[in-house]
Short mmCIF file of N, CA, C and O in Angstrom, two decimals:
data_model
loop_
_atom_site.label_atom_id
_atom_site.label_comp_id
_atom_site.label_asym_id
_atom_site.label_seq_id
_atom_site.Cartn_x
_atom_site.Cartn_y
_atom_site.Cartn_z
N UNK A 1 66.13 51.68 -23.43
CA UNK A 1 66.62 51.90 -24.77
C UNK A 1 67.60 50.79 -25.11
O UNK A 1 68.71 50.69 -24.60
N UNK A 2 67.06 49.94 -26.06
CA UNK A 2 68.17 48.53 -26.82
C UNK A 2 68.67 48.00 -25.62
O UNK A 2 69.88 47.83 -25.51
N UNK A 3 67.66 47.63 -24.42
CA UNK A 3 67.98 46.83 -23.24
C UNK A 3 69.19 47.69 -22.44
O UNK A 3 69.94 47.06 -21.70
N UNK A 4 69.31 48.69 -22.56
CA UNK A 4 70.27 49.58 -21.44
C UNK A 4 69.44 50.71 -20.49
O UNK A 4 68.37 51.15 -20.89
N UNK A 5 69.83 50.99 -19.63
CA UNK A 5 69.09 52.00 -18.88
C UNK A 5 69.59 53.30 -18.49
O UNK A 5 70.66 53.35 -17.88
N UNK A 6 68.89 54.45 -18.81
CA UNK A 6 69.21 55.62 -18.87
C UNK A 6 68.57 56.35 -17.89
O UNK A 6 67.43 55.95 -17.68
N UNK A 7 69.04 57.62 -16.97
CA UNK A 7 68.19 58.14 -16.35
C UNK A 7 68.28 59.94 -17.12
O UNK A 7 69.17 60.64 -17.60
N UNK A 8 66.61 60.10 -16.81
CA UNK A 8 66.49 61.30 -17.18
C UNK A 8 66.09 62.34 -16.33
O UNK A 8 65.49 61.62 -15.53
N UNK A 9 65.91 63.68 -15.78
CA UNK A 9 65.40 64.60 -15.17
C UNK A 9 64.35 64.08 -14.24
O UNK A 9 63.39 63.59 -14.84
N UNK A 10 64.29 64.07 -13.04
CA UNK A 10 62.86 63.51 -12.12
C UNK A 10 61.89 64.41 -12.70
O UNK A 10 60.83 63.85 -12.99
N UNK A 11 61.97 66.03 -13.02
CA UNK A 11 60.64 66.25 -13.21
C UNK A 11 59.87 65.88 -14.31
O UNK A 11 58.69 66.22 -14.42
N UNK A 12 60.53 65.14 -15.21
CA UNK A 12 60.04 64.50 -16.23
C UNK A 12 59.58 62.98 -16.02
O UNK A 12 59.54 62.06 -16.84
N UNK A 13 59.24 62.99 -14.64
CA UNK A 13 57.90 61.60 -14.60
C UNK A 13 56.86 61.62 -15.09
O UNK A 13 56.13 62.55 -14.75
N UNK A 14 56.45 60.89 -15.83
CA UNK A 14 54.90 60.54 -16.46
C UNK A 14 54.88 61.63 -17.85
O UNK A 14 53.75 61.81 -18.29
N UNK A 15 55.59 62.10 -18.31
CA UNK A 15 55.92 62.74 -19.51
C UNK A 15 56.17 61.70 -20.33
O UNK A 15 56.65 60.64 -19.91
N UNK A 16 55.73 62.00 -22.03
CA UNK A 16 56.52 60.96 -22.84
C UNK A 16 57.41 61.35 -23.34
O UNK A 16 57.50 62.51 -23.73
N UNK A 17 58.69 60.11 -23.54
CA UNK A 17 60.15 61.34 -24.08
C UNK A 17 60.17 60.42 -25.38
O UNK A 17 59.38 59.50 -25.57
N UNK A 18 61.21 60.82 -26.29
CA UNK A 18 61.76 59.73 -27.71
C UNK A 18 62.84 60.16 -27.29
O UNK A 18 63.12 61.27 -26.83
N UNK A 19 63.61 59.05 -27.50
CA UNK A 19 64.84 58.56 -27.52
C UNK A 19 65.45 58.25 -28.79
O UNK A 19 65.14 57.30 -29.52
N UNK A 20 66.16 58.94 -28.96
CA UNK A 20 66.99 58.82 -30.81
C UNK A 20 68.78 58.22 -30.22
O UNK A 20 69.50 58.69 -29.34
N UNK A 21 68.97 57.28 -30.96
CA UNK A 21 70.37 56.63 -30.44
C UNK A 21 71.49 56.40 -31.69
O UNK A 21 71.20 55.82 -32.73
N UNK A 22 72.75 56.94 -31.42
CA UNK A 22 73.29 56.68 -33.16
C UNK A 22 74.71 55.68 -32.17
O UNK A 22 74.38 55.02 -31.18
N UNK A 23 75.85 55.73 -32.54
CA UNK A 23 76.85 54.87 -32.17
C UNK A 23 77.21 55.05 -30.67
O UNK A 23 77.22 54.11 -29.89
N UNK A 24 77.53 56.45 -30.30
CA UNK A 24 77.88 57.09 -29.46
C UNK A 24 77.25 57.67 -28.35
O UNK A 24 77.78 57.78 -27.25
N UNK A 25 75.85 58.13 -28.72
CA UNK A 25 75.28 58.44 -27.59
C UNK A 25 73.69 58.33 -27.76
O UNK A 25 73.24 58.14 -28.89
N UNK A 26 72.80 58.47 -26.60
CA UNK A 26 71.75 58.40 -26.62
C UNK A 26 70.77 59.33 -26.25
O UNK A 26 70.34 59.14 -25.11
N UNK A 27 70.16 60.51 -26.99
CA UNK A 27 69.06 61.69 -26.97
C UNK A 27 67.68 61.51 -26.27
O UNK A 27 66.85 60.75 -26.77
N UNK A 28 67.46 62.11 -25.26
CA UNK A 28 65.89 62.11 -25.05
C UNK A 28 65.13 63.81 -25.27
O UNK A 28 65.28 64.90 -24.73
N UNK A 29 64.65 63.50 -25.89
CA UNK A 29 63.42 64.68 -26.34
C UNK A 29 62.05 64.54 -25.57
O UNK A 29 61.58 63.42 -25.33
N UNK A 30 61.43 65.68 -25.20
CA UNK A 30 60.45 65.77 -24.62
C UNK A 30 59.56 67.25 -25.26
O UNK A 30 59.72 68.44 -25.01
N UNK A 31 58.54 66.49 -26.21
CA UNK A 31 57.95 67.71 -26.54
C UNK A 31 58.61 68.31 -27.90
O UNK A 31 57.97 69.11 -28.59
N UNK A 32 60.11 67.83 -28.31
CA UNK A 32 60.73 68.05 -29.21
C UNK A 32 61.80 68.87 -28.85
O UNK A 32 62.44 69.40 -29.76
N UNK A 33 62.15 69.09 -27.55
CA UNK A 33 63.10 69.61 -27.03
C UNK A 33 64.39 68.69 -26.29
O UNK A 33 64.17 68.14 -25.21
N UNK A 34 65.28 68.61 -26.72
CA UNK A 34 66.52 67.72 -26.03
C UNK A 34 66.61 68.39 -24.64
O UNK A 34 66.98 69.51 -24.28
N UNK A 35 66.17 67.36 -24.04
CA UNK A 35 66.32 67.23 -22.52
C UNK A 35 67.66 66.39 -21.80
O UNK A 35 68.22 66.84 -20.81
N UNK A 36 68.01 65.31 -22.34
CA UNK A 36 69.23 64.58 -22.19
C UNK A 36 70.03 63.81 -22.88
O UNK A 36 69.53 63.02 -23.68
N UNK A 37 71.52 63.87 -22.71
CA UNK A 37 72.00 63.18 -23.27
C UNK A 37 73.20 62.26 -22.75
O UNK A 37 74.03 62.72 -21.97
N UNK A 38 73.26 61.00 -23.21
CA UNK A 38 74.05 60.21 -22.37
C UNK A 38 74.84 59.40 -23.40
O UNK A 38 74.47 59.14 -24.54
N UNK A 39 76.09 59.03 -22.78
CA UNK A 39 76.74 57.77 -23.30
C UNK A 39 76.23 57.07 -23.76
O UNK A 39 75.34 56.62 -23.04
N UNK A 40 76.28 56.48 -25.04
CA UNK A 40 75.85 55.02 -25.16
C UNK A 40 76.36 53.94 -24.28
O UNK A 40 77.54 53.87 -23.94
N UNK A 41 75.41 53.08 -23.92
CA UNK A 41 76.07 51.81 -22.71
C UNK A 41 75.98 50.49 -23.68
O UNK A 41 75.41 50.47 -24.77
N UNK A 42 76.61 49.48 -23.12
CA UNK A 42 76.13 47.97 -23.56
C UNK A 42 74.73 47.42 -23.43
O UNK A 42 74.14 47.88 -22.45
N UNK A 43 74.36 46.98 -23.81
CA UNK A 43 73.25 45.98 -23.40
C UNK A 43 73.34 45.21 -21.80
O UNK A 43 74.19 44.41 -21.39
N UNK A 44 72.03 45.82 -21.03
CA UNK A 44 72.51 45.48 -20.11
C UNK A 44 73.55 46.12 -18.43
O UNK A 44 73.95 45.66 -17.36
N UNK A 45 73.56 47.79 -19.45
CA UNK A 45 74.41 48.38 -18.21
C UNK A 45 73.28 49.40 -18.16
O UNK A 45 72.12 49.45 -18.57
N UNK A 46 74.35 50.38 -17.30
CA UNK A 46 72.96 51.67 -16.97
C UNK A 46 74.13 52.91 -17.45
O UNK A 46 75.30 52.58 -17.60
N UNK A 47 73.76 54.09 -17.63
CA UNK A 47 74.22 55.45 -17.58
C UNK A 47 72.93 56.23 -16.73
O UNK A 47 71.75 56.52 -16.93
N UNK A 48 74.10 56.37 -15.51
CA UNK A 48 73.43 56.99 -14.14
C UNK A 48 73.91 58.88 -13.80
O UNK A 48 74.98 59.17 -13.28
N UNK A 49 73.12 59.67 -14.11
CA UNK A 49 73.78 60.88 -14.08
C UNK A 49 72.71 61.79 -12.60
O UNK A 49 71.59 62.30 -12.64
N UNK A 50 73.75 61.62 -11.42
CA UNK A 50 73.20 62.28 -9.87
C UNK A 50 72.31 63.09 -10.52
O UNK A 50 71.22 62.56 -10.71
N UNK A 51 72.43 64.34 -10.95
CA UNK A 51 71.75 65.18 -11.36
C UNK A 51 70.59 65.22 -11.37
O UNK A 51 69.79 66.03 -10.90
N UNK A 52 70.45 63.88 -12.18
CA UNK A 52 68.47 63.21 -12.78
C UNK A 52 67.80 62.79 -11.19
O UNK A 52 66.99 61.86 -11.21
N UNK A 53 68.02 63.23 -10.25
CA UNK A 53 67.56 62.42 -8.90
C UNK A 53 66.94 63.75 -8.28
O UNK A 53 67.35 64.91 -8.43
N UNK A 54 65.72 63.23 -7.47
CA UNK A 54 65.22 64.08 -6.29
C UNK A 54 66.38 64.80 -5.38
O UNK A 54 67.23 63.97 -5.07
N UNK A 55 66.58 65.71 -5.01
CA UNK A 55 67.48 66.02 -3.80
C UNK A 55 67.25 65.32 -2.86
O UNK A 55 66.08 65.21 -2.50
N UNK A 56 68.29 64.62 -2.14
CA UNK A 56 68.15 63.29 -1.32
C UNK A 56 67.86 61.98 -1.48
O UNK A 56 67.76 61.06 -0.67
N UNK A 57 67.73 62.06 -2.62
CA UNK A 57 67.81 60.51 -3.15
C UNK A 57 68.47 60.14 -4.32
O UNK A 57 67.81 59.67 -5.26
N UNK A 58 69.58 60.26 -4.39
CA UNK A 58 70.58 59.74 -4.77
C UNK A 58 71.14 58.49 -4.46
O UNK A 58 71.47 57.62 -5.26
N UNK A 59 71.28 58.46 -2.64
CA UNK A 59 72.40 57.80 -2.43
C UNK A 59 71.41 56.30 -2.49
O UNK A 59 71.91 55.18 -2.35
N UNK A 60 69.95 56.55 -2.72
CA UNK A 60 68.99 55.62 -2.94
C UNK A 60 69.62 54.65 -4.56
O UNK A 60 70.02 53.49 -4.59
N UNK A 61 69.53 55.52 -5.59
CA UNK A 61 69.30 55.28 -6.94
C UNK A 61 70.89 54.95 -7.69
O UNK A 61 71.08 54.40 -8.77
N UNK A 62 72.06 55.54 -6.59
CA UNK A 62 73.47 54.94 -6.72
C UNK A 62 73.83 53.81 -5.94
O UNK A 62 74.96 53.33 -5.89
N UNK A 63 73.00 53.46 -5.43
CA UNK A 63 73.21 52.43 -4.52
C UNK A 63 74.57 52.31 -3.44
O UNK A 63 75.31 51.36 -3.22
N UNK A 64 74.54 53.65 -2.89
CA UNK A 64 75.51 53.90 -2.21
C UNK A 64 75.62 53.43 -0.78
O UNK A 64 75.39 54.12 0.22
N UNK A 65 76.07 51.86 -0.81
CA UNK A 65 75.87 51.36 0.31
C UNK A 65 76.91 51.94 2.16
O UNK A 65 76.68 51.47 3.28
N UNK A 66 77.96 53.04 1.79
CA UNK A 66 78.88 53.71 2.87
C UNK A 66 77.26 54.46 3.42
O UNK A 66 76.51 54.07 4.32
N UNK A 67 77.10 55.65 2.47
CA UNK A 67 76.24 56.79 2.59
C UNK A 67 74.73 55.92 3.77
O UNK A 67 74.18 56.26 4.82
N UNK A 68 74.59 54.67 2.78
CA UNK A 68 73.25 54.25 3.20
C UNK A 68 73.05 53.60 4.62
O UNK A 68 72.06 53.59 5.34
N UNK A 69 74.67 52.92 4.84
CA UNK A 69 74.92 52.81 6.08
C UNK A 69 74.79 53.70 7.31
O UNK A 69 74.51 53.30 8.44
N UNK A 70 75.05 55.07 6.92
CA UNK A 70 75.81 56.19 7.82
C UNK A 70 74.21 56.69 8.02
O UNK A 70 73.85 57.04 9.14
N UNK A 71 73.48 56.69 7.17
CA UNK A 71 72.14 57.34 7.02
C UNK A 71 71.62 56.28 8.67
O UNK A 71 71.53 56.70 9.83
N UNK A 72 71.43 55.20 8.26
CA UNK A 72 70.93 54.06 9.09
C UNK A 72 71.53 54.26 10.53
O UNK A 72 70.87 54.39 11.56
N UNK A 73 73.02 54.28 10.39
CA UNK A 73 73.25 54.68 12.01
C UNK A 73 72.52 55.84 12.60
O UNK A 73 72.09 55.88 13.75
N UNK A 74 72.42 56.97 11.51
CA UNK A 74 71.59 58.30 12.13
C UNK A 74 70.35 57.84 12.81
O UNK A 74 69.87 58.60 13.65
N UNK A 75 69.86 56.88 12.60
CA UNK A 75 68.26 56.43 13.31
C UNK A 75 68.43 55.57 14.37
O UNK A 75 67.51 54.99 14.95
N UNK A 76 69.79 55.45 14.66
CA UNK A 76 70.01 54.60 15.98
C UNK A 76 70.74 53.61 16.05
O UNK A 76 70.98 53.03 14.99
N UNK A 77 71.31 53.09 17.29
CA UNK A 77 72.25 52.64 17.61
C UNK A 77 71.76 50.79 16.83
O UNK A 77 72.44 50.09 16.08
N UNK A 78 70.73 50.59 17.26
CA UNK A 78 70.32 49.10 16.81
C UNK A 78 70.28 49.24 15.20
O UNK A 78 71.20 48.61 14.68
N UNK A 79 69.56 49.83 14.42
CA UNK A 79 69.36 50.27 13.17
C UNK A 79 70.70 50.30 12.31
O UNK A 79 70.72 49.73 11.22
N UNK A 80 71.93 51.02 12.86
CA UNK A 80 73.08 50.99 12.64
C UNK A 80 73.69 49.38 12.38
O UNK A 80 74.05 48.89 11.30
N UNK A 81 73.69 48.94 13.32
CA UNK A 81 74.51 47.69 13.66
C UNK A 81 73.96 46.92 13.00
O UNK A 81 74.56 45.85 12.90
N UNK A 82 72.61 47.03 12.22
CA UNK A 82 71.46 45.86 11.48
C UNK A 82 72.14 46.43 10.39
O UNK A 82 72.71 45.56 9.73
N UNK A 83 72.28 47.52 9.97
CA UNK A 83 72.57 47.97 8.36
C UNK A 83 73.84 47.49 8.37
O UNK A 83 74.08 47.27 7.19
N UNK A 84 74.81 47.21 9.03
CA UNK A 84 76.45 47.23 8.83
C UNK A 84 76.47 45.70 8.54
O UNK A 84 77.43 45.15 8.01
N UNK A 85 75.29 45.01 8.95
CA UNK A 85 75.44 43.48 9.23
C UNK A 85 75.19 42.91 8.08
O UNK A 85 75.53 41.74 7.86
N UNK A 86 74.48 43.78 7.06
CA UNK A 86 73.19 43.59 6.12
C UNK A 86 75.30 43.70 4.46
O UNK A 86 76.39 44.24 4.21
N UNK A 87 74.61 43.03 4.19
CA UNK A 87 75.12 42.79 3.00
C UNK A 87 76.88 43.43 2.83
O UNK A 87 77.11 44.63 2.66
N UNK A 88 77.74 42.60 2.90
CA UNK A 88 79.11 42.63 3.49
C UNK A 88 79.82 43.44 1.65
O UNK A 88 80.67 44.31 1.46
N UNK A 89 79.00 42.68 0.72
CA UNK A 89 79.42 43.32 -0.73
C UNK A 89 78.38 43.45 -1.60
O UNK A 89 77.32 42.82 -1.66
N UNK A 90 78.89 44.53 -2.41
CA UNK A 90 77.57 45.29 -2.93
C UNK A 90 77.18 44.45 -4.55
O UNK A 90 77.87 44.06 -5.50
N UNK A 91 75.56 44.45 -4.20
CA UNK A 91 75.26 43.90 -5.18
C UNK A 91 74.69 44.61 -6.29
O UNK A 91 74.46 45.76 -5.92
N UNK A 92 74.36 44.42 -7.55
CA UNK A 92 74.19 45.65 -8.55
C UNK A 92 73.27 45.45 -8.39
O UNK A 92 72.94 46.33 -7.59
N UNK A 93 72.29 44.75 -8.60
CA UNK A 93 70.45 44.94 -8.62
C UNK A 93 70.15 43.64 -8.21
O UNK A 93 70.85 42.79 -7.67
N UNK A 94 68.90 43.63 -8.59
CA UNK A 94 67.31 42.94 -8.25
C UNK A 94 67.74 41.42 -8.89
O UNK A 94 67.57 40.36 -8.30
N UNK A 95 68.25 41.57 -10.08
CA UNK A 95 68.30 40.62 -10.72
C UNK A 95 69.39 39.10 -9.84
O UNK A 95 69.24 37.91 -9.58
N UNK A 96 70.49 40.25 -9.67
CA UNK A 96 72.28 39.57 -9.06
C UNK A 96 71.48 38.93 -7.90
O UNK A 96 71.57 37.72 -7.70
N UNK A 97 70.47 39.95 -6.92
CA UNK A 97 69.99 39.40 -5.39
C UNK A 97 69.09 38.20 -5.77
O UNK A 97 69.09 37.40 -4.83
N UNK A 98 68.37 37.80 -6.76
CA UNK A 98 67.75 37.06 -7.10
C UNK A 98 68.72 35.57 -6.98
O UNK A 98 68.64 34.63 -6.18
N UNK A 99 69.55 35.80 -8.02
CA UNK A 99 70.52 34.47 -8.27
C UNK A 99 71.77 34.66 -7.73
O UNK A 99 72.66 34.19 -8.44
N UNK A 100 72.19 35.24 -6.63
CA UNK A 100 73.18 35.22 -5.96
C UNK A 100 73.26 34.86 -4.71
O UNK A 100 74.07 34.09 -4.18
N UNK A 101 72.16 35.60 -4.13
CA UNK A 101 71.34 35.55 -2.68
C UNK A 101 72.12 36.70 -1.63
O UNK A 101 72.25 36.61 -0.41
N UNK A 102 72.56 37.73 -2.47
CA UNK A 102 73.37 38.88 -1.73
C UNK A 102 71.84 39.69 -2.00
O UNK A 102 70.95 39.65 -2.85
N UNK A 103 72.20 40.58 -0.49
CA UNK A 103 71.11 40.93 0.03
C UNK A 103 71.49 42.89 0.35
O UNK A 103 71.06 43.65 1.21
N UNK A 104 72.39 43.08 -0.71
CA UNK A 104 72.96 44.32 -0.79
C UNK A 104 71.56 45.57 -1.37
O UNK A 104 71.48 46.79 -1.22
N UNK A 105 70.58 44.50 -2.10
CA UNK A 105 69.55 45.26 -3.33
C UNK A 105 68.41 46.08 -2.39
O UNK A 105 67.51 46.73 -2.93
#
C-alpha cells in the first residue's frame, strides 16, 4: 500500500483484501468486512503487528536475531556457534543485505 508494508491475519493468505488509506491509518477489508487496521507508515517502512503471524513464526517475520540465535543453539553446539558468528548487526531486509553485504537477512 503507497510503497509501505502492512501485515494482515495469516489466515487470510490467498484471499483478496482492499485497502482504503486516509492520513492516519490504513483499512483492510476482506469480503467487505474490516479485518485490519494499522498506522499509517512512510514510504518505505513496514507496520508489523505479532498477532498477524503463524504461532512460531514470529521471531522469523520480526527478525528477531537474540530469539533466532537461542533457537539455533537449541540444535546444537556447532549450529549455535555458526549462528552467533553469522551477522554481528542486524540488518533490516533483503534490500540493506544486497548493498551493504550484512548477512543478518
Amino acid at each position: 500500500m503507497a510503497r509501505s508494508l502492512y501485515t494482515v491475519p495469516y489466515t487470510l493468505v490467498g484471499q483478496h483484501l482492499r485497502a482504503r488509506a486516509d492520513t492516519k491509518t490504513v483499512k483492510f477489508y476482506s469480503a467487505g468486512q474490516l479485518v485490519k487496521v494499522h498506522p499509517r507508515v512512510a514510504p518505505g517502512r513496514r507496520s508489523t503487528d505479532p498477532a498477524d503471524f503463524p504461532p512460531g513464526k514470529d521471531i522469523y517475520a520480526l527478525r528477531d536475531l537474540d530469539q533466532l540465535r537461542n533457537k539455533a543453539a537449541g540444535a546444537g553446539p556447532a549450529v549455535g556457534e555458526y549462528a552467533a558468528s553469522c551477522s554481528p548487526t542486524p540488518c533490516p531486509g533483503p534490500r540493506c543485505a544486497r548493498f551493504t553485504g550484512c548477512s543478518g537477512w
